[in-house]
Amino acid sequence: MSTQVAKYQKKELELKSLLEITQAINENKSSAVLLDIFKFTCLVHLNIRSLLLYMVQGERYEKMISHGLKNTVPDQIPADKVAYDKSSGVLNIEVGASYSFSELESYLPVYHKDKMLAILFLKKKSHEEDIDLNFTQALANILVVALENKKFAKKQLEQERLKKEVEIASSVQRMLFPAELPNTPKLAAKVTYIPHSTVGGDYYDLIQKSEDEFFFCIADVSGKGMPAALLMSNFQAALRTLLRSTSDLKMVVEQLNYTIFDNTKGERFITFFLGHYHYKKRELIYINAGHNPPVLCWEGENRTELLGAGTTILGAFETLPFLEVGRREHLKGFTIHLYTDGLIETQNQQEEEFGDDRFHHFVKERLCMAPKQFHKLISDQLQQFSTGTEQRDDITLLSLRFH
């Protein structure tokens, strides 16, 4: 009768243990709470004096529970140092001589879908009473699978968050670009913009301040994703605010540099080209802040030149170390091609870049061509050049033809 009572009490404790752990799982308790409940259950209800639980974390087994041990055991064990033979039930763990598992009497591998997720080591309290290894293994399996599910759910939430972040960043970026480009007798504009990923780091803008004043720019923001999109958004807002109050390019660029440096503390930067054309004066002034020099095409004189005068990249220094304002006067009809480095760094299968020389030669052969036609031809040329290769960076080409 006493044996039957003992068996009944044991089953009652096991049922209570099972109820506690499943209830905690259903209540979506944290991983730390689930581990504590499992530890408490083993020590109080299951005749266990010492226990040690390792769980797979990537390419290693990590110690999750350790109680009642005298010997030193490793906090982590590389996965390739652990081998368990199902047929013989033999577990081999390669650890240094300073570690020992000898005081622990039993070990239970915890599997899920033929993958060993954990190893539970045990030592019983009383030698007169055995540990129900089957039940303990089942309980450990419930715990480990629940922890894996929580980890998977967390990973899914993180992926959803990142996906949403990319969608927001992409939406923010689309709003920064001009909705329409001018195509009038005074100015014809065309842009080719091919982002490397959903959110690119390139930026271009056209701003007509008055009937006679026209600003245009191109930029390449360091980094990708939401940080780049937010920096680009702040940059555009600052640029447009400054241009509403002044046409002094030197003042605008100095203030933009200070704003970027103040926001990023020199950890991010922007290459930038800003141009200003005055129709009545027939004058182009510009500042190139570390950007690829745009190509200016003098249609009447049948020649090209690169617009490199300016300063260094924005955001790298609190105060720009030098600044030169470029100026071209007595302009009649002219075209200017602005681009980011993704265009000239496009590679072919031999890892040869399209390069500045090839692009500049392409431009010289088509000085008076309408921007729309020019873009069609250069896109075909780039596609033919890079056939069989993957795009490595954002590609932006902005062409403006002033009449």
CSV table of C-alpha atoms in Angstrom, one decimal:
chain,number,residue,atom,x,y,z
A,1,MET,CA,0.0,0.0,0.0
A,2,SER,CA,2.8,2.4,0.9
A,3,THR,CA,4.4,1.7,-2.5
A,4,GLN,CA,1.2,2.5,-4.3
A,5,VAL,CA,0.8,5.7,-2.3
A,6,ALA,CA,4.4,6.7,-3.2
A,7,LYS,CA,3.7,6.0,-6.9
A,8,TYR,CA,0.5,8.0,-6.7
A,9,GLN,CA,2.3,10.9,-5.0
A,10,LYS,CA,5.1,10.8,-7.6
A,11,LYS,CA,2.6,10.9,-10.5
A,12,GLU,CA,0.9,13.8,-8.8
A,13,LEU,CA,4.1,15.7,-8.6
A,14,GLU,CA,4.9,15.0,-12.2
A,15,LEU,CA,1.5,16.2,-13.2
A,16,LYS,CA,1.9,19.3,-11.2
A,17,SER,CA,5.3,19.9,-12.8
A,18,LEU,CA,3.8,19.5,-16.3
A,19,LEU,CA,1.0,21.8,-15.4
A,20,GLU,CA,3.3,24.5,-14.1
A,21,ILE,CA,5.6,24.5,-17.2
A,22,THR,CA,2.7,24.3,-19.8
A,23,GLN,CA,0.8,27.1,-18.0
A,24,ALA,CA,3.9,29.3,-18.1
A,25,ILE,CA,4.3,28.6,-21.8
A,26,ASN,CA,0.6,29.4,-22.5
A,27,GLU,CA,1.0,32.7,-20.6
A,28,ASN,CA,3.9,33.5,-22.8
A,29,LYS,CA,6.3,34.0,-19.9
A,30,SER,CA,9.8,35.1,-20.8
A,31,SER,CA,12.6,32.6,-21.5
A,32,ALA,CA,14.2,33.4,-18.1
A,33,VAL,CA,11.0,32.6,-16.3
A,34,LEU,CA,10.5,29.3,-18.1
A,35,LEU,CA,14.1,28.2,-17.3
A,36,ASP,CA,13.5,29.1,-13.6
A,37,ILE,CA,10.3,27.1,-13.5
A,38,PHE,CA,11.9,24.1,-15.1
A,39,LYS,CA,14.8,24.3,-12.6
A,40,PHE,CA,12.5,24.7,-9.6
A,41,THR,CA,10.4,21.7,-10.9
A,42,CYS,CA,13.4,19.5,-11.3
A,43,LEU,CA,14.8,20.3,-7.8
A,44,VAL,CA,11.6,20.2,-5.9
A,45,HIS,CA,9.4,17.5,-7.6
A,46,LEU,CA,11.7,15.2,-9.5
A,47,ASN,CA,14.3,13.9,-7.0
A,48,ILE,CA,17.1,15.9,-8.8
A,49,ARG,CA,20.0,17.4,-6.8
A,50,SER,CA,22.2,18.8,-9.5
A,51,LEU,CA,21.3,19.7,-13.1
A,52,LEU,CA,23.1,21.3,-16.1
A,53,LEU,CA,21.3,22.3,-19.3
A,54,TYR,CA,23.0,23.2,-22.6
A,55,MET,CA,21.1,24.5,-25.5
A,56,VAL,CA,22.1,25.1,-29.1
A,57,GLN,CA,22.7,28.7,-30.0
A,58,GLY,CA,23.9,28.9,-33.6
A,59,GLU,CA,27.2,27.0,-33.9
A,60,ARG,CA,27.6,26.3,-30.2
A,61,TYR,CA,25.9,24.9,-27.1
A,62,GLU,CA,25.4,27.5,-24.4
A,63,LYS,CA,24.9,26.9,-20.7
A,64,MET,CA,21.4,27.9,-19.8
A,65,ILE,CA,21.0,26.3,-16.3
A,66,SER,CA,23.6,25.2,-13.8
A,67,HIS,CA,22.8,24.2,-10.2
A,68,GLY,CA,24.5,22.1,-7.5
A,69,LEU,CA,27.8,21.5,-9.4
A,70,LYS,CA,31.2,21.3,-7.6
A,71,ASN,CA,33.3,20.9,-10.8
A,72,THR,CA,33.8,23.6,-13.3
A,73,VAL,CA,32.0,23.3,-16.6
A,74,PRO,CA,32.3,25.4,-19.8
A,75,ASP,CA,29.9,28.2,-20.4
A,76,GLN,CA,29.9,27.4,-24.1
A,77,ILE,CA,30.9,24.3,-26.2
A,78,PRO,CA,31.4,24.4,-29.9
A,79,ALA,CA,28.8,22.3,-31.7
A,80,ASP,CA,31.5,20.3,-33.6
A,81,LYS,CA,32.9,19.2,-30.2
A,82,VAL,CA,29.7,17.4,-29.2
A,83,ALA,CA,28.7,14.0,-30.7
A,84,TYR,CA,25.9,11.7,-29.7
A,85,ASP,CA,25.4,8.3,-31.1
A,86,LYS,CA,21.7,7.4,-31.0
A,87,SER,CA,22.2,3.7,-31.4
A,88,SER,CA,24.6,3.2,-28.5
A,89,GLY,CA,23.4,6.2,-26.4
A,90,VAL,CA,27.0,7.4,-26.0
A,91,LEU,CA,27.7,11.1,-25.7
A,92,ASN,CA,31.2,12.5,-26.4
A,93,ILE,CA,32.1,16.0,-25.5
A,94,GLU,CA,35.6,17.4,-26.2
A,95,VAL,CA,36.5,19.9,-23.5
A,96,GLY,CA,39.7,21.0,-21.8
A,97,ALA,CA,41.3,19.2,-18.9
A,98,SER,CA,40.1,22.0,-16.5
A,99,TYR,CA,36.4,21.0,-17.1
A,100,SER,CA,34.6,17.9,-15.8
A,101,PHE,CA,31.1,16.4,-16.1
A,102,SER,CA,32.0,13.3,-14.0
A,103,GLU,CA,29.8,14.2,-10.9
A,104,LEU,CA,26.7,14.2,-13.1
A,105,GLU,CA,25.2,10.7,-13.3
A,106,SER,CA,22.9,10.9,-16.3
A,107,TYR,CA,22.5,12.9,-19.5
A,108,LEU,CA,19.5,13.3,-21.7
A,109,PRO,CA,19.7,14.5,-25.3
A,110,VAL,CA,16.8,16.6,-26.3
A,111,TYR,CA,15.7,16.2,-29.9
A,112,HIS,CA,13.2,18.0,-32.2
A,113,LYS,CA,12.7,16.8,-35.8
A,114,ASP,CA,16.0,14.8,-35.7
A,115,LYS,CA,18.0,17.8,-34.5
A,116,MET,CA,19.6,17.7,-31.1
A,117,LEU,CA,18.6,21.0,-29.5
A,118,ALA,CA,19.9,20.5,-26.0
A,119,ILE,CA,21.6,18.2,-23.5
A,120,LEU,CA,20.4,17.9,-19.9
A,121,PHE,CA,22.8,16.5,-17.3
A,122,LEU,CA,21.4,15.2,-13.9
A,123,LYS,CA,22.3,13.9,-10.5
A,124,LYS,CA,19.6,12.5,-8.2
A,125,LYS,CA,19.0,13.4,-4.6
A,126,SER,CA,18.3,10.0,-3.1
A,127,HIS,CA,19.9,6.8,-4.2
A,128,GLU,CA,16.9,4.9,-2.9
A,129,GLU,CA,14.7,6.5,-5.5
A,130,ASP,CA,15.4,6.8,-9.2
A,131,ILE,CA,14.7,9.8,-11.5
A,132,ASP,CA,11.9,9.2,-14.0
A,133,LEU,CA,14.2,9.9,-17.0
A,134,ASN,CA,11.4,9.5,-19.6
A,135,PHE,CA,9.2,12.1,-17.9
A,136,THR,CA,12.2,14.4,-17.3
A,137,GLN,CA,13.2,14.1,-20.9
A,138,ALA,CA,9.6,14.8,-22.0
A,139,LEU,CA,9.5,17.9,-19.7
A,140,ALA,CA,12.8,19.1,-21.0
A,141,ASN,CA,11.6,18.6,-24.6
A,142,ILE,CA,8.5,20.8,-23.9
A,143,LEU,CA,10.8,23.5,-22.4
A,144,VAL,CA,13.4,23.5,-25.2
A,145,VAL,CA,10.8,23.5,-28.0
A,146,ALA,CA,9.0,26.3,-26.3
A,147,LEU,CA,12.3,28.3,-26.0
A,148,GLU,CA,13.1,27.6,-29.7
A,149,ASN,CA,9.6,28.7,-30.7
A,150,LYS,CA,10.1,32.0,-28.8
A,151,LYS,CA,13.4,32.5,-30.5
A,152,PHE,CA,11.8,31.8,-33.9
A,153,ALA,CA,8.9,34.2,-33.1
A,154,LYS,CA,11.4,36.9,-32.1
A,155,LYS,CA,13.3,36.4,-35.3
A,156,GLN,CA,10.2,36.6,-37.3
A,157,LEU,CA,9.1,39.8,-35.5
A,158,GLU,CA,12.6,41.3,-36.2
A,159,GLN,CA,12.3,40.4,-39.8
A,160,GLU,CA,8.9,42.0,-40.0
A,161,ARG,CA,10.2,45.1,-38.3
A,162,LEU,CA,13.2,45.3,-40.7
A,163,LYS,CA,10.8,44.8,-43.7
A,164,LYS,CA,8.6,47.6,-42.4
A,165,GLU,CA,11.6,49.8,-41.8
A,166,VAL,CA,12.8,49.3,-45.4
A,167,GLU,CA,9.2,50.1,-46.7
A,168,ILE,CA,9.1,53.3,-44.7
A,169,ALA,CA,12.6,54.3,-45.8
A,170,SER,CA,11.8,53.6,-49.4
A,171,SER,CA,8.6,55.6,-49.1
A,172,VAL,CA,10.5,58.5,-47.5
A,173,GLN,CA,13.1,58.4,-50.3
A,174,ARG,CA,10.5,58.4,-53.1
A,175,MET,CA,9.0,61.6,-51.6
A,176,LEU,CA,12.4,63.3,-51.6
A,177,PHE,CA,12.8,63.1,-55.4
A,178,PRO,CA,11.0,65.6,-57.7
A,179,ALA,CA,7.6,64.3,-58.8
A,180,GLU,CA,8.1,65.6,-62.3
A,181,LEU,CA,11.1,66.8,-64.3
A,182,PRO,CA,10.9,69.9,-66.5
A,183,ASN,CA,10.7,69.5,-70.3
A,184,THR,CA,10.2,73.0,-71.6
A,185,PRO,CA,11.8,75.2,-74.3
A,186,LYS,CA,14.1,76.6,-71.6
A,187,LEU,CA,15.1,73.4,-69.9
A,188,ALA,CA,14.8,69.7,-70.7
A,189,ALA,CA,15.7,67.2,-67.9
A,190,LYS,CA,16.0,63.5,-67.7
A,191,VAL,CA,17.0,61.2,-64.8
A,192,THR,CA,17.9,57.5,-64.7
A,193,TYR,CA,17.8,56.2,-61.2
A,194,ILE,CA,18.5,52.5,-60.4
A,195,PRO,CA,18.8,51.7,-56.7
A,196,HIS,CA,21.0,48.8,-55.7
A,197,SER,CA,18.4,47.7,-53.1
A,198,THR,CA,14.9,48.8,-52.0
A,199,VAL,CA,16.5,51.9,-50.3
A,200,GLY,CA,19.3,53.6,-52.1
A,201,GLY,CA,21.8,56.2,-50.9
A,202,ASP,CA,21.6,58.5,-54.0
A,203,TYR,CA,19.7,61.8,-54.0
A,204,TYR,CA,19.0,64.4,-56.7
A,205,ASP,CA,16.9,67.5,-56.8
A,206,LEU,CA,15.8,70.4,-59.0
A,207,ILE,CA,14.6,73.7,-57.5
A,208,GLN,CA,13.3,76.7,-59.4
A,209,LYS,CA,13.6,79.6,-57.1
A,210,SER,CA,12.3,82.2,-59.6
A,211,GLU,CA,11.7,82.6,-63.3
A,212,ASP,CA,15.4,83.3,-63.8
A,213,GLU,CA,17.0,81.2,-61.0
A,214,PHE,CA,17.3,77.5,-61.1
A,215,PHE,CA,19.1,75.2,-58.6
A,216,PHE,CA,20.1,71.6,-59.2
A,217,CYS,CA,22.0,69.0,-57.2
A,218,ILE,CA,23.1,65.4,-56.8
A,219,ALA,CA,24.4,63.6,-53.8
A,220,ASP,CA,25.5,60.3,-52.5
A,221,VAL,CA,24.8,59.5,-48.8
A,222,SER,CA,27.1,57.1,-47.0
A,223,GLY,CA,25.3,54.0,-45.7
A,224,LYS,CA,22.0,52.3,-46.7
A,225,GLY,CA,18.6,51.7,-45.2
A,226,MET,CA,16.7,53.8,-42.7
A,227,PRO,CA,19.7,55.7,-41.4
A,228,ALA,CA,20.7,56.8,-44.9
A,229,ALA,CA,17.0,57.7,-45.7
A,230,LEU,CA,16.6,59.8,-42.6
A,231,LEU,CA,19.9,61.6,-43.2
A,232,MET,CA,18.9,62.2,-46.8
A,233,SER,CA,15.5,63.6,-45.6
A,234,ASN,CA,17.2,65.9,-43.1
A,235,PHE,CA,19.6,67.0,-45.8
A,236,GLN,CA,16.9,67.8,-48.3
A,237,ALA,CA,14.9,69.7,-45.7
A,238,ALA,CA,18.0,71.8,-44.7
A,239,LEU,CA,18.9,72.4,-48.4
A,240,ARG,CA,15.4,73.6,-49.4
A,241,THR,CA,15.1,75.8,-46.3
A,242,LEU,CA,18.5,77.4,-47.0
A,243,LEU,CA,17.7,78.0,-50.7
A,244,ARG,CA,14.5,79.8,-49.8
A,245,SER,CA,16.4,82.4,-47.9
A,246,THR,CA,19.6,82.8,-49.9
A,247,SER,CA,21.3,82.1,-53.3
A,248,ASP,CA,24.8,82.2,-51.8
A,249,LEU,CA,26.1,78.8,-52.5
A,250,LYS,CA,29.1,79.2,-50.2
A,251,MET,CA,26.8,79.9,-47.2
A,252,VAL,CA,24.5,77.1,-48.2
A,253,VAL,CA,27.2,74.4,-48.4
A,254,GLU,CA,28.9,75.6,-45.2
A,255,GLN,CA,25.7,75.4,-43.3
A,256,LEU,CA,24.8,72.0,-44.8
A,257,ASN,CA,28.2,70.7,-43.7
A,258,TYR,CA,27.7,72.0,-40.1
A,259,THR,CA,24.2,70.4,-40.0
A,260,ILE,CA,25.4,67.0,-41.1
A,261,PHE,CA,28.4,67.0,-38.8
A,262,ASP,CA,26.3,68.1,-35.9
A,263,ASN,CA,23.8,65.3,-36.5
A,264,THR,CA,26.2,62.5,-37.2
A,265,LYS,CA,29.4,63.6,-35.3
A,266,GLY,CA,31.5,62.8,-38.3
A,267,GLU,CA,30.3,59.1,-38.6
A,268,ARG,CA,28.5,59.7,-41.9
A,269,PHE,CA,29.1,61.9,-44.8
A,270,ILE,CA,27.7,63.0,-48.1
A,271,THR,CA,29.3,63.8,-51.5
A,272,PHE,CA,27.4,66.6,-53.0
A,273,PHE,CA,27.3,68.9,-56.1
A,274,LEU,CA,25.2,72.0,-56.1
A,275,GLY,CA,24.7,74.2,-59.2
A,276,HIS,CA,22.9,77.5,-59.8
A,277,TYR,CA,22.0,78.8,-63.2
A,278,HIS,CA,20.8,82.4,-63.8
A,279,TYR,CA,19.0,82.7,-67.2
A,280,LYS,CA,19.3,86.5,-67.6
A,281,LYS,CA,23.0,86.6,-66.6
A,282,ARG,CA,23.7,83.4,-68.5
A,283,GLU,CA,25.9,82.4,-65.6
A,284,LEU,CA,26.5,79.0,-63.9
A,285,ILE,CA,28.0,78.9,-60.4
A,286,TYR,CA,28.6,75.7,-58.6
A,287,ILE,CA,30.3,73.9,-55.7
A,288,ASN,CA,31.5,70.3,-55.8
A,289,ALA,CA,31.8,68.7,-52.4
A,290,GLY,CA,33.8,65.6,-53.1
A,291,HIS,CA,31.4,64.3,-55.7
A,292,ASN,CA,32.1,62.9,-59.2
A,293,PRO,CA,32.7,66.0,-61.4
A,294,PRO,CA,29.7,66.6,-63.6
A,295,VAL,CA,30.4,67.0,-67.3
A,296,LEU,CA,29.6,70.4,-68.8
A,297,CYS,CA,29.0,70.3,-72.6
A,298,TRP,CA,29.6,73.6,-74.4
A,299,GLU,CA,27.4,72.9,-77.4
A,300,GLY,CA,28.4,76.0,-79.4
A,301,GLU,CA,32.1,75.4,-78.9
A,302,ASN,CA,31.9,71.6,-79.3
A,303,ARG,CA,33.8,70.9,-76.1
A,304,THR,CA,33.4,69.4,-72.6
A,305,GLU,CA,34.9,70.1,-69.2
A,306,LEU,CA,34.6,68.6,-65.7
A,307,LEU,CA,33.2,70.7,-62.9
A,308,GLY,CA,35.5,69.8,-59.9
A,309,ALA,CA,35.9,73.1,-58.1
A,310,GLY,CA,34.6,73.1,-54.6
A,311,THR,CA,35.5,71.5,-51.3
A,312,THR,CA,35.8,68.1,-49.6
A,313,ILE,CA,32.9,65.7,-48.6
A,314,LEU,CA,30.2,67.1,-46.3
A,315,GLY,CA,30.0,65.9,-42.7
A,316,ALA,CA,33.6,64.8,-42.3
A,317,PHE,CA,34.9,68.0,-40.6
A,318,GLU,CA,33.1,70.5,-38.4
A,319,THR,CA,34.5,73.3,-40.6
A,320,LEU,CA,35.3,72.8,-44.2
A,321,PRO,CA,39.1,73.1,-44.7
A,322,PHE,CA,38.8,74.9,-48.0
A,323,LEU,CA,36.0,76.0,-50.3
A,324,GLU,CA,36.1,77.3,-53.9
A,325,VAL,CA,33.1,78.5,-55.9
A,326,GLY,CA,33.2,77.6,-59.6
A,327,ARG,CA,31.8,80.0,-62.1
A,328,ARG,CA,31.1,79.8,-65.9
A,329,GLU,CA,29.8,82.9,-67.7
A,330,HIS,CA,28.4,83.8,-71.1
A,331,LEU,CA,26.7,80.5,-71.5
A,332,LYS,CA,24.3,79.9,-74.3
A,333,GLY,CA,22.9,76.5,-75.0
A,334,PHE,CA,24.7,73.9,-72.8
A,335,THR,CA,24.1,70.4,-71.3
A,336,ILE,CA,25.3,69.2,-67.9
A,337,HIS,CA,25.5,65.5,-66.9
A,338,LEU,CA,25.5,64.8,-63.2
A,339,TYR,CA,26.1,61.2,-61.9
A,340,THR,CA,27.0,59.1,-58.9
A,341,ASP,CA,29.9,56.7,-58.7
A,342,GLY,CA,27.6,53.7,-59.3
A,343,LEU,CA,27.6,54.5,-63.0
A,344,ILE,CA,31.3,54.5,-63.6
A,345,GLU,CA,31.9,51.6,-61.2
A,346,THR,CA,29.6,49.3,-63.1
A,347,GLN,CA,31.7,46.2,-63.9
A,348,ASN,CA,31.7,43.6,-66.6
A,349,GLN,CA,32.4,39.9,-66.3
A,350,GLN,CA,36.1,40.5,-66.3
A,351,GLU,CA,35.7,42.9,-63.3
A,352,GLU,CA,36.6,45.9,-65.4
A,353,GLU,CA,34.9,49.1,-64.5
A,354,PHE,CA,32.9,51.2,-67.1
A,355,GLY,CA,35.1,54.0,-65.9
A,356,ASP,CA,35.3,57.8,-66.3
A,357,ASP,CA,37.2,57.7,-69.6
A,358,ARG,CA,34.6,55.5,-71.3
A,359,PHE,CA,31.8,57.7,-70.0
A,360,HIS,CA,33.4,61.0,-70.9
A,361,HIS,CA,34.1,59.7,-74.4
A,362,PHE,CA,30.5,58.6,-74.7
A,363,VAL,CA,29.4,62.2,-73.7
A,364,LYS,CA,31.8,63.9,-76.2
A,365,GLU,CA,30.3,61.9,-79.1
A,366,ARG,CA,26.8,63.1,-78.2
A,367,LEU,CA,27.2,66.8,-77.2
A,368,CYS,CA,23.9,68.2,-78.5
A,369,MET,CA,21.8,65.2,-77.9
A,370,ALA,CA,18.4,65.5,-76.2
A,371,PRO,CA,18.6,64.1,-72.6
A,372,LYS,CA,15.9,61.5,-73.2
A,373,GLN,CA,17.7,60.0,-76.2
A,374,PHE,CA,21.1,60.3,-74.4
A,375,HIS,CA,19.7,58.3,-71.4
A,376,LYS,CA,18.3,55.6,-73.7
A,377,LEU,CA,21.7,55.1,-75.4
A,378,ILE,CA,23.7,55.1,-72.2
A,379,SER,CA,21.4,52.7,-70.5
A,380,ASP,CA,21.7,50.3,-73.4
A,381,GLN,CA,25.5,50.7,-73.3
A,382,LEU,CA,25.7,50.0,-69.5
A,383,GLN,CA,23.4,47.0,-69.9
A,384,GLN,CA,25.5,45.6,-72.7
A,385,PHE,CA,28.7,46.3,-70.8
A,386,SER,CA,27.6,44.6,-67.5
A,387,THR,CA,25.7,41.6,-69.0
A,388,GLY,CA,26.0,38.6,-66.7
A,389,THR,CA,27.1,40.7,-63.6
A,390,GLU,CA,25.2,41.9,-60.6
A,391,GLN,CA,24.7,45.6,-59.8
A,392,ARG,CA,27.0,46.7,-56.9
A,393,ASP,CA,25.8,50.2,-56.1
A,394,ASP,CA,23.1,52.7,-56.8
A,395,ILE,CA,23.2,54.3,-60.3
A,396,THR,CA,22.0,57.8,-60.8
A,397,LEU,CA,22.4,60.0,-63.9
A,398,LEU,CA,20.8,63.4,-64.2
A,399,SER,CA,21.0,65.3,-67.5
A,400,LEU,CA,20.0,68.9,-67.9
A,401,ARG,CA,19.9,70.8,-71.2
A,402,PHE,CA,19.5,74.5,-70.9
A,403,HIS,CA,18.4,76.5,-74.0
